[in-house]
Short mmCIF file of N, CA and C and ligand atoms in Angstrom, two decimals:
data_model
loop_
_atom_site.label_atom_id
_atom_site.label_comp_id
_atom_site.label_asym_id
_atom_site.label_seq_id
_atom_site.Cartn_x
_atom_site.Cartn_y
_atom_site.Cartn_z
N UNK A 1 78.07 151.80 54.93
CA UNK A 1 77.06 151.24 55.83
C UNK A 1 75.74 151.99 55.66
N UNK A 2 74.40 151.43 55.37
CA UNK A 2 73.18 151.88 55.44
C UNK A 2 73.36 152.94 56.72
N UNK A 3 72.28 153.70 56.57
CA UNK A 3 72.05 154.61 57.69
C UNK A 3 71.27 153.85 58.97
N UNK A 4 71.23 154.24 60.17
CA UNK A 4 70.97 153.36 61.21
C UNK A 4 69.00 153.37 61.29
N UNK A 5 68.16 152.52 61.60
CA UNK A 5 67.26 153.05 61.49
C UNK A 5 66.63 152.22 62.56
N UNK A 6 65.95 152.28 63.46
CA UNK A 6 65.86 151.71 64.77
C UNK A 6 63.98 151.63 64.97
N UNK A 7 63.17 150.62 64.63
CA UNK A 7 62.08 150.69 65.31
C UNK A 7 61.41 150.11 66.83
N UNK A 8 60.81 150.56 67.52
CA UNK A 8 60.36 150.06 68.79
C UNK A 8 59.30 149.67 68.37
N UNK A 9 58.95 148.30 69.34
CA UNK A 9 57.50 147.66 69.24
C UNK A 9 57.48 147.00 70.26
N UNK A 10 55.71 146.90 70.76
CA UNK A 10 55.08 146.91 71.61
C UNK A 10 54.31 146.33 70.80
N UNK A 11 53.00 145.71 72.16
CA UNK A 11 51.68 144.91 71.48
C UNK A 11 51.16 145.77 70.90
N UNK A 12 50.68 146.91 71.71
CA UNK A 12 49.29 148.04 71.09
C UNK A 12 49.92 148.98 70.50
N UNK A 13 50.66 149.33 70.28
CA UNK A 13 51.92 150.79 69.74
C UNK A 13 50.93 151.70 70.34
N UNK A 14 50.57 151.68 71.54
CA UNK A 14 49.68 152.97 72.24
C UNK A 14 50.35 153.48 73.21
N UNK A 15 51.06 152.37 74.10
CA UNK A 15 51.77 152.91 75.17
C UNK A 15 53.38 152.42 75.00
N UNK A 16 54.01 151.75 75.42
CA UNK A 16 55.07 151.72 75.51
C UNK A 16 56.56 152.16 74.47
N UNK A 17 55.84 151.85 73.30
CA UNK A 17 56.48 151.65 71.81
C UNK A 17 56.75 153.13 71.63
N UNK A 18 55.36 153.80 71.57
CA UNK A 18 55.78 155.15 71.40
C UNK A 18 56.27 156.06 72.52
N UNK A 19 56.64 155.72 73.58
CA UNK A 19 57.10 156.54 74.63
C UNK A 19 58.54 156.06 74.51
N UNK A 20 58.66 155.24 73.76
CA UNK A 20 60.30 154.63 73.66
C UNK A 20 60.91 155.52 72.28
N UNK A 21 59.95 155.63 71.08
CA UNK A 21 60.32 156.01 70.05
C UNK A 21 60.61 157.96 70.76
N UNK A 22 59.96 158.06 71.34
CA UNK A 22 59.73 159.97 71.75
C UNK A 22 61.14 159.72 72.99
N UNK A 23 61.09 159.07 73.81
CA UNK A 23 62.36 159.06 74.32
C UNK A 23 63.91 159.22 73.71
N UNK A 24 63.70 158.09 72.43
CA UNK A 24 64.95 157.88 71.38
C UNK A 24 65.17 159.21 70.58
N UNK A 25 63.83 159.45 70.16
CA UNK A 25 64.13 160.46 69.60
C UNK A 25 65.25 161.52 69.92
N UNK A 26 64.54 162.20 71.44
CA UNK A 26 65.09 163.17 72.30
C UNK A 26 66.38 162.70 72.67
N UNK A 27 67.10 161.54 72.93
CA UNK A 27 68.54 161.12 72.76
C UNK A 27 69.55 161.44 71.37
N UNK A 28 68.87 160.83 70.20
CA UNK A 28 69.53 160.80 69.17
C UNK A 28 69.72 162.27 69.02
N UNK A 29 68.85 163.13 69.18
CA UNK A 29 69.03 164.62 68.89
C UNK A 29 70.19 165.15 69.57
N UNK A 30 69.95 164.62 71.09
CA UNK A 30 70.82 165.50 72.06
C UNK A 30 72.73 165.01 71.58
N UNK A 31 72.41 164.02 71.41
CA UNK A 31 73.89 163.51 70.57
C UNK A 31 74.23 163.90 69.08
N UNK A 32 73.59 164.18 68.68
CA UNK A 32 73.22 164.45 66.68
C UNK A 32 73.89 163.33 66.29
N UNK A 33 72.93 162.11 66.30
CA UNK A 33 72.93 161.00 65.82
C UNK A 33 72.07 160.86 64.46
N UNK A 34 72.41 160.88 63.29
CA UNK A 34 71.28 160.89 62.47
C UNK A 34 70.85 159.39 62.30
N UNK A 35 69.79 159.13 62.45
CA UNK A 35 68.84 157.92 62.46
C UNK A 35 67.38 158.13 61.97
N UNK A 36 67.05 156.96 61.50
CA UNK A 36 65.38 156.65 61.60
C UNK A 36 65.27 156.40 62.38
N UNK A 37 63.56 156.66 63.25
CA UNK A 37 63.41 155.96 64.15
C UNK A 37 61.79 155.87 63.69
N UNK A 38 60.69 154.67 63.75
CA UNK A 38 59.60 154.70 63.99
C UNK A 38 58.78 153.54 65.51
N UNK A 39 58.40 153.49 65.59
CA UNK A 39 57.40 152.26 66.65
C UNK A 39 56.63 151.55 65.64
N UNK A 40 55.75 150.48 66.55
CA UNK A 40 54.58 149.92 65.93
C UNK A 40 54.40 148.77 66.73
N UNK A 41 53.37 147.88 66.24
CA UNK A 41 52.81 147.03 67.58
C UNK A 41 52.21 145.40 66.76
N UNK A 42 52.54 144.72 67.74
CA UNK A 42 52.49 143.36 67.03
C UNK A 42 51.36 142.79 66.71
N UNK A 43 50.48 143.69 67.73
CA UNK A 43 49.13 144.07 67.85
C UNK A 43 48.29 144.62 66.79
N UNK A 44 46.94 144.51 66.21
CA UNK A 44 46.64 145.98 65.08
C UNK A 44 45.65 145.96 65.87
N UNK A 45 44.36 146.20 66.93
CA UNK A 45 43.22 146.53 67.47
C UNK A 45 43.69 147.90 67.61
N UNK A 46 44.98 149.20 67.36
CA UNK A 46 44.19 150.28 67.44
C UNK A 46 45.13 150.79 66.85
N UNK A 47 45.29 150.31 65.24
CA UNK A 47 45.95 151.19 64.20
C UNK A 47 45.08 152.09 63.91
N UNK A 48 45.61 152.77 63.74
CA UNK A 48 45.39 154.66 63.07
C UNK A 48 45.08 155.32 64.23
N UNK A 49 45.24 155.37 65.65
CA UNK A 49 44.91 155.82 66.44
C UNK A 49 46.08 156.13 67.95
N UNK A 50 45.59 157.83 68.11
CA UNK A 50 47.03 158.05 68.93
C UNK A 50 47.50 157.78 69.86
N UNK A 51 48.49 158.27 70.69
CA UNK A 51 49.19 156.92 71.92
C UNK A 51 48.16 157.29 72.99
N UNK A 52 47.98 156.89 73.77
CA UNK A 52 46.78 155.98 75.04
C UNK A 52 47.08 157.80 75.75
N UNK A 53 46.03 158.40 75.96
CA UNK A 53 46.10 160.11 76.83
C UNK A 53 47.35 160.13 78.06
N UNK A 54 46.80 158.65 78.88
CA UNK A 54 48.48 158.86 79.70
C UNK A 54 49.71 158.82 79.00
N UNK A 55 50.15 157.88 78.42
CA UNK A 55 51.44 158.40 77.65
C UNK A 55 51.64 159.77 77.20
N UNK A 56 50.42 160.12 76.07
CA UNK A 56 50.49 161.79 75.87
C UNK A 56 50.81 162.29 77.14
N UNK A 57 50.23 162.03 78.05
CA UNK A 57 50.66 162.80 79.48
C UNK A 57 51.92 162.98 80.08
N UNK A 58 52.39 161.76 79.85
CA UNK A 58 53.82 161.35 80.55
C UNK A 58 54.60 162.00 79.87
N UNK A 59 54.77 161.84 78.18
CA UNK A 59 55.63 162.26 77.23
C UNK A 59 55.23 164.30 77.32
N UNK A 60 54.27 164.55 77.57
CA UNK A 60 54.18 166.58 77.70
C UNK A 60 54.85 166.37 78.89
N UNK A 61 54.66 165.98 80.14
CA UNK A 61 55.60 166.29 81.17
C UNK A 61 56.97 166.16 81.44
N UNK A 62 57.19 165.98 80.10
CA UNK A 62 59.04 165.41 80.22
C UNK A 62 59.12 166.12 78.58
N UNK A 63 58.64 166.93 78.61
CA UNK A 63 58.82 168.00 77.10
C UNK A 63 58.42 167.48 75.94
N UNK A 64 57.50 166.42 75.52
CA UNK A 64 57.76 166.20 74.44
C UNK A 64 56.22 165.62 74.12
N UNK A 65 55.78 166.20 73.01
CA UNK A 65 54.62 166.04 72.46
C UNK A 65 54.77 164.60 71.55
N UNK A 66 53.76 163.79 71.86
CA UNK A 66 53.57 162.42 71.07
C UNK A 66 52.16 162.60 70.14
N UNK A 67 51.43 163.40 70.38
CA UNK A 67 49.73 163.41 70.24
C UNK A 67 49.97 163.37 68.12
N UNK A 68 50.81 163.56 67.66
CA UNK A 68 51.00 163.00 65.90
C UNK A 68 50.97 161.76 65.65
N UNK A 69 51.80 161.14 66.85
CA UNK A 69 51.81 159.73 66.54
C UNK A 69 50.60 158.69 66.11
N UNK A 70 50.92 157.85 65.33
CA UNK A 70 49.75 157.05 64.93
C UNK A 70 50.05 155.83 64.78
N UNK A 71 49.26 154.78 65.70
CA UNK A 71 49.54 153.32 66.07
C UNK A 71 49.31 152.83 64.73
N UNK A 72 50.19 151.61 64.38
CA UNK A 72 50.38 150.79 63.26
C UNK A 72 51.14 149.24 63.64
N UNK A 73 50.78 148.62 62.43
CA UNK A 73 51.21 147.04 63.05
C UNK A 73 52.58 147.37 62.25
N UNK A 74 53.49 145.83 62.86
CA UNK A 74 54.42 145.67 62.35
C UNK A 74 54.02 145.12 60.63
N UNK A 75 55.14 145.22 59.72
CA UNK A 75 55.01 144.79 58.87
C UNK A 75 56.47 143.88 58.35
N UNK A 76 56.45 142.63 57.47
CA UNK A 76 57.32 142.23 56.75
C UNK A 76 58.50 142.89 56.87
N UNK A 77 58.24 143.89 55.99
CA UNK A 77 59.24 144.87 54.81
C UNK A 77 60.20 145.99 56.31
N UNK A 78 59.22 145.90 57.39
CA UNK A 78 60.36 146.67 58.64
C UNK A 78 61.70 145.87 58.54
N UNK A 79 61.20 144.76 58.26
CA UNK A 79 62.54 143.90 58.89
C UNK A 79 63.72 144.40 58.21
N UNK A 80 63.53 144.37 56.69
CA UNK A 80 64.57 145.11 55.71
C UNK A 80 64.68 147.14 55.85
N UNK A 81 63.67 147.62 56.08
CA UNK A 81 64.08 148.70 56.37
C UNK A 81 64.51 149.39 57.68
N UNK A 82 64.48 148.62 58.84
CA UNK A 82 65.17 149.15 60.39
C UNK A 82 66.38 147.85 60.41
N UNK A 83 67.11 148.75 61.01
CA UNK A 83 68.42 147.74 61.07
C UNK A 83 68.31 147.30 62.63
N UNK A 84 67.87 147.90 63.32
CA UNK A 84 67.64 147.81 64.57
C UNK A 84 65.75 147.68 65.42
N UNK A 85 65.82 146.29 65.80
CA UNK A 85 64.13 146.35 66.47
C UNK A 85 64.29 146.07 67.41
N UNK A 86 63.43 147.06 68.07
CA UNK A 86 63.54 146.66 69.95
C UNK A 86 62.37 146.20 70.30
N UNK A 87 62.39 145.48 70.82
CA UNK A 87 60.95 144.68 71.24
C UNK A 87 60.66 145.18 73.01
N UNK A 88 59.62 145.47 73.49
CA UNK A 88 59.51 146.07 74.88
C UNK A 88 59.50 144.84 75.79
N UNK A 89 59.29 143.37 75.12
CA UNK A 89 58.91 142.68 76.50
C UNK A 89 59.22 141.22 75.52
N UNK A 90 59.16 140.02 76.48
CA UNK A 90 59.67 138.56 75.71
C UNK A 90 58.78 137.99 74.74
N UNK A 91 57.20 138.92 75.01
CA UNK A 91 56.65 137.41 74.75
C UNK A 91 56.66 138.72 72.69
N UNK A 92 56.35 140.28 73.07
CA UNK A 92 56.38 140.86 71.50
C UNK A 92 57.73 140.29 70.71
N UNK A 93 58.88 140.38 71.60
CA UNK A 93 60.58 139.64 70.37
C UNK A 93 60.43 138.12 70.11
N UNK A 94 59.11 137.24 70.73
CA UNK A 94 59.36 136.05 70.18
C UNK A 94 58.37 136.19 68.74
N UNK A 95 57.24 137.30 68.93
CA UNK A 95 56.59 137.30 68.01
C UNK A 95 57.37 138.12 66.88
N UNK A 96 57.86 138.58 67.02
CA UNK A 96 59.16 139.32 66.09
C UNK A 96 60.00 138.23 65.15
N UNK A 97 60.37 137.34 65.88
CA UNK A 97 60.95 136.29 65.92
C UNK A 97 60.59 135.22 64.88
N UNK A 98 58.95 135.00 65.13
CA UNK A 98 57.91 134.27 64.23
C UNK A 98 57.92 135.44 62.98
N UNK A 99 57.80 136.51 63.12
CA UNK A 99 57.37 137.33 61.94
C UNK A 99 58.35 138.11 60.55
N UNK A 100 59.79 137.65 61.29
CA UNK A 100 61.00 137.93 60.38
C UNK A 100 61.19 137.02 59.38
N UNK A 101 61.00 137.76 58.21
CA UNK A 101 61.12 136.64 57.00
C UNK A 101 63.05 136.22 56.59
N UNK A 102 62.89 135.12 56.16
CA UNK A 102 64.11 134.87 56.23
C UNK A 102 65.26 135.39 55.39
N UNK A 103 66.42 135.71 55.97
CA UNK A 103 67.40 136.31 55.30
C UNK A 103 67.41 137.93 55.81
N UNK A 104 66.21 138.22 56.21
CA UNK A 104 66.02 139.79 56.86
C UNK A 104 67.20 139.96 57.72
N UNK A 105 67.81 141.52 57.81
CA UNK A 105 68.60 141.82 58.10
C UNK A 105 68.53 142.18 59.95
N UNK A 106 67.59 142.94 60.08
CA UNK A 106 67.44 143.60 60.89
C UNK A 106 67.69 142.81 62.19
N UNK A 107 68.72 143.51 63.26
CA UNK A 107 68.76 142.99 64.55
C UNK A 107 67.80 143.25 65.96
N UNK A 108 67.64 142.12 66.00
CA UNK A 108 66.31 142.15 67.34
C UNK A 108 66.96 142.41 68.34
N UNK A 109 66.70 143.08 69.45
CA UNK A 109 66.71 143.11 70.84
C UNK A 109 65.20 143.23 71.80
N UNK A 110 65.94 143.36 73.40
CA UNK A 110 65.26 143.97 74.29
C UNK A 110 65.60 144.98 74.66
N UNK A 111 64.14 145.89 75.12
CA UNK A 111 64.98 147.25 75.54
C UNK A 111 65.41 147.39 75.97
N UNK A 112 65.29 146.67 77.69
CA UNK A 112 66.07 146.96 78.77
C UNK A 112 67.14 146.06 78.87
N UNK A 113 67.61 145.51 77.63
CA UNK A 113 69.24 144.45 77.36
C UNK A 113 70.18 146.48 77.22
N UNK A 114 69.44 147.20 76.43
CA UNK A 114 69.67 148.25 76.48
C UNK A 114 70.69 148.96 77.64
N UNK A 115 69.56 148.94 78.83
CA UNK A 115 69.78 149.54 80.14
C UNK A 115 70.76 148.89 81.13
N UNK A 116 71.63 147.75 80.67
CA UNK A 116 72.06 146.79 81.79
C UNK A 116 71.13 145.76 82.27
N UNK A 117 69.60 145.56 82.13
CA UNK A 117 68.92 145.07 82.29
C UNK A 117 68.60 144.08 81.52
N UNK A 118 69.36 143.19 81.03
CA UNK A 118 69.11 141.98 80.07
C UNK A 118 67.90 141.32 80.13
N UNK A 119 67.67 140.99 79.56
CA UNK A 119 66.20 140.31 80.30
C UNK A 119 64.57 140.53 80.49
N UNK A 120 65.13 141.55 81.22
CA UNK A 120 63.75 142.34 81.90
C UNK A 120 62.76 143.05 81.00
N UNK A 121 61.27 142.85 81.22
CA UNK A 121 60.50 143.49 80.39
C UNK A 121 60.22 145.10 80.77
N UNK A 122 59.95 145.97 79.32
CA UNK A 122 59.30 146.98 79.85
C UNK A 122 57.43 146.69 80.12
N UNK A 123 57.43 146.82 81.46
CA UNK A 123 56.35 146.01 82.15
C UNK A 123 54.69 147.12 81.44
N UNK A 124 54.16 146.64 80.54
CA UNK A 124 52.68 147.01 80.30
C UNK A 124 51.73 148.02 81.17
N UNK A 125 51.80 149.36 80.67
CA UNK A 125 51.03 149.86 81.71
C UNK A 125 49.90 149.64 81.47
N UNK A 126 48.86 149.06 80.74
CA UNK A 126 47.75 149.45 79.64
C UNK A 126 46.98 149.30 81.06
N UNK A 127 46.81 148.70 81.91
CA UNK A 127 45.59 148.29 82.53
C UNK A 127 45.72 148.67 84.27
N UNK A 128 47.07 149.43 84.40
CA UNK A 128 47.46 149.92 85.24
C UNK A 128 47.11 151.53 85.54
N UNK A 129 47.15 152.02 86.68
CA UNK A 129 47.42 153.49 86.88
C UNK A 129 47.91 154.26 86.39
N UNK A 130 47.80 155.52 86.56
CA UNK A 130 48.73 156.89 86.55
C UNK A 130 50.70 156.37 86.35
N UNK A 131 50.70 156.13 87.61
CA UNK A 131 51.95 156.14 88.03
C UNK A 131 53.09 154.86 87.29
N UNK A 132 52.59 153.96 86.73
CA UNK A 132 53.01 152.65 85.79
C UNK A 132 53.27 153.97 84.65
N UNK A 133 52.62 154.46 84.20
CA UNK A 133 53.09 155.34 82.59
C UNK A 133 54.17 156.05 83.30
N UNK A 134 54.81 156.62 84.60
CA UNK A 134 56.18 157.01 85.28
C UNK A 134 57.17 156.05 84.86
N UNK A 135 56.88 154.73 85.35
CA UNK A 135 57.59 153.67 85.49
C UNK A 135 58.21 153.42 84.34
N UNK A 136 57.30 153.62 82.95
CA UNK A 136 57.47 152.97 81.67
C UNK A 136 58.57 154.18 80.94
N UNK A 137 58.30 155.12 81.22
CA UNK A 137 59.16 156.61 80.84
C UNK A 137 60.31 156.59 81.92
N UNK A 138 60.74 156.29 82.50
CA UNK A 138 61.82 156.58 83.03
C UNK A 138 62.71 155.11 82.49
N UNK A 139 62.33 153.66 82.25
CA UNK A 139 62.74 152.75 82.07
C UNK A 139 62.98 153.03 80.40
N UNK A 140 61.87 153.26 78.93
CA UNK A 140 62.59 153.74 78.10
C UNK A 140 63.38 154.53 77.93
N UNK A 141 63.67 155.71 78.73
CA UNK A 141 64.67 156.45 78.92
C UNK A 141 65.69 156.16 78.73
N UNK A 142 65.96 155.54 80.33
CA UNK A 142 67.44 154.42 80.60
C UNK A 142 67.86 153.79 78.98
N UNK A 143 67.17 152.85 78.36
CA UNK A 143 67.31 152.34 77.70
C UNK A 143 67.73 152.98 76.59
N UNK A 144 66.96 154.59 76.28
CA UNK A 144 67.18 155.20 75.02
C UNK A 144 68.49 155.57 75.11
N UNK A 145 68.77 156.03 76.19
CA UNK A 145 70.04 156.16 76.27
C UNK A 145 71.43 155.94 76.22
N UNK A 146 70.99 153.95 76.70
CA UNK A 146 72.32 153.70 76.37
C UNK A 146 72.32 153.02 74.80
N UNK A 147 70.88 152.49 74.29
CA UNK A 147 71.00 152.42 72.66
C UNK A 147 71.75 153.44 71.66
N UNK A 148 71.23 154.67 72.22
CA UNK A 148 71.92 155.76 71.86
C UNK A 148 73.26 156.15 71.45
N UNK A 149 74.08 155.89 73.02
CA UNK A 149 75.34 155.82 73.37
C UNK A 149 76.06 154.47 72.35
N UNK A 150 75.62 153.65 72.55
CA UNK A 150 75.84 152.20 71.72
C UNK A 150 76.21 152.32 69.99
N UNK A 151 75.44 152.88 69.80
CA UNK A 151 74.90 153.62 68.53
C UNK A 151 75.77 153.93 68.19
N UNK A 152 76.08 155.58 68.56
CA UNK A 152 77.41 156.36 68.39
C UNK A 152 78.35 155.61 68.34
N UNK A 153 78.75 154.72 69.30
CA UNK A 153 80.10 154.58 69.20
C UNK A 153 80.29 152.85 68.01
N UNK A 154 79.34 152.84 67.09
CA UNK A 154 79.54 151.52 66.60
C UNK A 154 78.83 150.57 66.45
N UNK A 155 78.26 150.15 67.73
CA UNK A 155 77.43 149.29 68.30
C UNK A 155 76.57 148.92 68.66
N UNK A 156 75.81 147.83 68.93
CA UNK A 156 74.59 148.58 69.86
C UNK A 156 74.12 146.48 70.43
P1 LIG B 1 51.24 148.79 74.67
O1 LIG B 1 50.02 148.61 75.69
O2 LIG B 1 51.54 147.43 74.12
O3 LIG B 1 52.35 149.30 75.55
O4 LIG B 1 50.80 149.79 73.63
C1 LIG B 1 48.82 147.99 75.32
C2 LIG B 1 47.87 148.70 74.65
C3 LIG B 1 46.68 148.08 74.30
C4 LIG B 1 46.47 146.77 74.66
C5 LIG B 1 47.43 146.06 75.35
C6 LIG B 1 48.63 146.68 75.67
N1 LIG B 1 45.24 146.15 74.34
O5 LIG B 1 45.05 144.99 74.70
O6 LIG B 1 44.38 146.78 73.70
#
């Protein structure tokens, strides 16, 4: 079996995508799961540029430095190199959806199908407060977690 390689995406890869990828990360480790993991955004208005200062914020207060990261669009060729894409919300996995060339391997989800939460979006902080970048980090969390768990044992 290929090695597991898991990307998150979001519209802007500024906020959500990469607080999911820095979440996963910090799971796969705590389990020693060896995986890829990258983000990226369906979006390109702010490739080459790092995740949004609140996320940096959210992600230092929960240990973990994001400020390397660098926003990028999705491309083609992800589809064949992540076996696993998580899309944060319905309307980025339909554009996922439109953008998978055919025969591509890679399996789509939602994050929070992840969490017990089928369905449900990880809700956009971009235009929101302080306290929405809480909301968005504790919900990729959940999610990293049980992808994680999923993972390990087989599945996901
Ligand atoms: P993200 O948030 O998709 O979680 O990174 C957004 C970032 C930027 C924009 C929208 C959402 N934007 O319109 O620029």
């Amino acid at each position: 079996m290929s090695k597991i390689a898991v990307l998150f995406v979001c519209l802007g890869n500024i906020c959500r995508s990469p607080l999911a990828e820095a979440a996963f990360r910090l799971e796969a480790e705590r389990l020693g799961l060896a995986v890829d993991v990258d983000s990226a955004g369906t979006g390109g208005w702010h490739q080459g540029e790092p995740p949004d200062p609140r996320a940096q914020a959210v992600a230092r207060r929960n240990g973990v430095d994001i400020g390397g990261y660098r926003a990028r669009r999705v491309r083609g060729d992800d589809f064949d190199r992540f076996t696993h894409i998580v899309a944060m919300d319905g309307e980025n996995l339909a554009n996922l959806e439109r953008l998978r060339p055919p025969g591509a391997q890679a399996e789509l989800s939602l994050m929070l199908d992840h969490a017990g939460r089928a369905g449900e979006p990880v809700e956009d902080p971009y235009y929101g407060g302080d306290d929405g970048f809480d909301v968005t980090w504790a919900d990729v969390r959940a999610a990293a977690r049980g992808l994680a768990q999923a993972l390990r044992h087989g599945g996901a």
